[in-house]
Amino acid sequence: MKSKFYLFSALLLVVALLLSACSFSESTSNNNNNEAESPADSENEGTTDEEDSSPKVLRLNNGSEPGSLHPALAQGTHDSWILEHTFEGLTKKNAEGEIQPGMAKEWNTEDGVTWTFTLKDDVYWSNGDPVTAEDFEYAWKHVLNPATAAQYSYQLYYLKGAEDYNSAEEGADLAALEAGVGVKAVDSKTLEVTLAQPTPYFLDLTSFYTYYPVNKKVQEANKDWALEAETHVSNGPFYLADWKHKESIAIKKNDKYYEKDMIKLDEVQFVIIDDENTAWQMYQADELDLVYPLPQDVQGQLMASDDAEFHIGPDLAVYYFNINNTEKPFNNAKIRKALSLSIDRQTIVEHVAQGGQTPAYSIVPPGIPDVNGDYQENTGKLFEENVEEAKKLLAEGLEEEGLDKLPSFVYLYNTSEGHKAIAEAVQEMWRKNLGVETTLENVEFQVKLDSEQAGDYTVSRAGWVGDYVDPMTFLDLWVSDGPYNDARFKNSEYDKLISTAKSTLDQAERMEAMHAAEKILMDEMPIIPIYFYTKPYVLKPSVTGIYDPINSYPQFKYADIK
């Protein structure tokens, strides 16, 4: 039960946020954007309806302060939701998830290795500069430059020479290695890309944010251009107009965008708030138009009442626990598996998460095609809950490690009422079923990410949204040298299977290798899958045109407000 103090504090927080949000209504400026309305624009509007001529402003919440709004450095949904609306890659996806022309008007390949992309003629940066093929070449090589230290650099390893350049040791000839990377601006409108080997999902990757361009002139003039709204330059349907760090973000319609006539919103305002209850209260008070995520008990109530404003979108994502495999005694697979087999996932999705999620007994979510059918359905359950088996495995594992009892450990999660509720439920399951004691620790999302990257944790809450629609977007996370292998899992057979799946265009061979790799992952249990996500959110009836890609937050590019 929440205390009166908690409720009072929450109300104070709402008031503070509303006061800070008032500044949104003031005119925000960006030195790199020409917002002045020309006489022609005024004449073309041709309306005398006061309501219709007022700015259309969408208000929503972002759960955390972005780690970076530079495509090369972004690494989480708290970054990508904004980047997906302020930038655009060679391709983009429509509401059905189909690949569409973005900055490129066309592309071709004859062998799946050499690709040629031709840019549109009418594509510009928000500061008026034309978007060029050189901007793409420069951006991709910037991601791969070892000095950039981009966490997502591995997503460009599909390019010829990319891994050699990115992993170059001190003293190497970086200029020569950079020149060998398989991306080249043939002219201002033609980009030639050479892959290390055929990659079935490469075209899908060109819509992913690590593949976005950056304005070469801006980057070379100011390496810190992405840190503030005043210097931020982008090429998407919106541009960054205001950024009050850890408080709010505003993006505005980009009049330089080639489809500007299709963009109906004038502005989108994000309140940065990690408390789901406060965000929900703001929605109820008509201070927000879209809220995601929601408090879990609220999700359950909205589902039960069949509320018209409640939506459950599909999601290509898995909720799981990281385990630091290098920390004794969690280096023992039996101990890791004991923790997994003692968790009642059905109870968690039905009574804690309450958003239509499904229990996860593997790591790759539904929604990805296999050679025939759905990959996850073909996988089936790779393990099942079994408390007695969990007790047996724990006893064997402890004996192998020379211990009588599993030492108490800390479970780390990022601040969220939902994550807290799941942590408390699992904490009690481990205590009741295994006699294991844990301490819960909550931190800001970016702090959690940093702790995992540094290996400074024992067990942590984690989640992964697929970057593209293929099992590989999940399975290559846990190769031995993977940059997101926060579990520090190492298995040579697993690495070999992933390499096989990446090196052939034969879909049957690829899928067979990935199914075998996933079985190894669940046998060794370096991470513990909990459930497959959905996207439960609320949306005001006045907002139209929101759509739900399977691997992104709700998209509002073409939204409108009636």
Tab-separated table of C-alpha atoms in Angstrom, residues 95 290-294 299 303 307-318 354-358 365-367 465 531-539 546-555:
chain	number	residue	atom	x	y	z
A	95	ALA	CA	3.198	0.802	-40.653
A	290	LEU	CA	0.291	9.141	-25.098
A	291	VAL	CA	1.875	7.244	-22.225
A	292	TYR	CA	4.176	4.239	-22.513
A	293	PRO	CA	5.008	2.338	-20.384
A	294	LEU	CA	2.130	2.189	-17.917
A	299	GLN	CA	-2.587	-2.178	-17.457
A	303	MET	CA	-7.420	-4.724	-20.106
A	307	ASP	CA	-10.911	0.629	-22.381
A	308	ALA	CA	-11.006	2.188	-25.871
A	309	GLU	CA	-7.931	4.317	-25.136
A	310	PHE	CA	-5.841	1.270	-24.203
A	311	HIS	CA	-3.790	-0.325	-26.980
A	312	ILE	CA	-1.510	-3.359	-27.001
A	313	GLY	CA	0.972	-3.202	-29.848
A	314	PRO	CA	3.219	-6.076	-30.932
A	315	ASP	CA	6.827	-6.072	-29.788
A	316	LEU	CA	9.961	-7.858	-30.924
A	317	ALA	CA	11.502	-7.878	-27.475
A	318	VAL	CA	12.406	-10.051	-24.520
A	354	GLN	CA	-0.411	-7.544	-16.692
A	355	GLY	CA	0.114	-6.310	-20.239
A	356	GLY	CA	-0.687	-9.359	-22.348
A	357	GLN	CA	2.910	-10.637	-22.269
A	358	THR	CA	3.725	-14.321	-22.770
A	365	PRO	CA	10.449	-13.690	-29.446
A	366	PRO	CA	7.537	-14.476	-31.764
A	367	GLY	CA	7.115	-12.544	-35.004
A	465	VAL	CA	14.336	-4.941	-28.643
A	531	TYR	CA	8.701	-12.948	-20.834
A	532	PHE	CA	8.195	-11.660	-24.341
A	533	TYR	CA	7.135	-8.026	-24.353
A	534	THR	CA	4.055	-6.366	-25.729
A	535	LYS	CA	3.584	-2.585	-26.103
A	536	PRO	CA	0.662	-1.588	-23.835
A	537	TYR	CA	0.013	2.158	-24.036
A	538	VAL	CA	-2.800	4.681	-23.749
A	539	LEU	CA	-3.640	7.216	-26.441
A	546	ILE	CA	0.014	6.349	-34.577
A	547	TYR	CA	1.351	2.957	-35.654
A	548	ASP	CA	3.245	0.156	-33.915
A	549	PRO	CA	6.268	-1.348	-35.695
A	550	ILE	CA	7.166	-4.699	-34.204
A	551	ASN	CA	10.592	-3.496	-33.038
A	552	SER	CA	10.077	0.177	-32.179
A	553	TYR	CA	8.124	2.353	-29.782
A	554	PRO	CA	4.830	3.795	-31.139
A	555	GLN	CA	5.624	5.936	-34.185
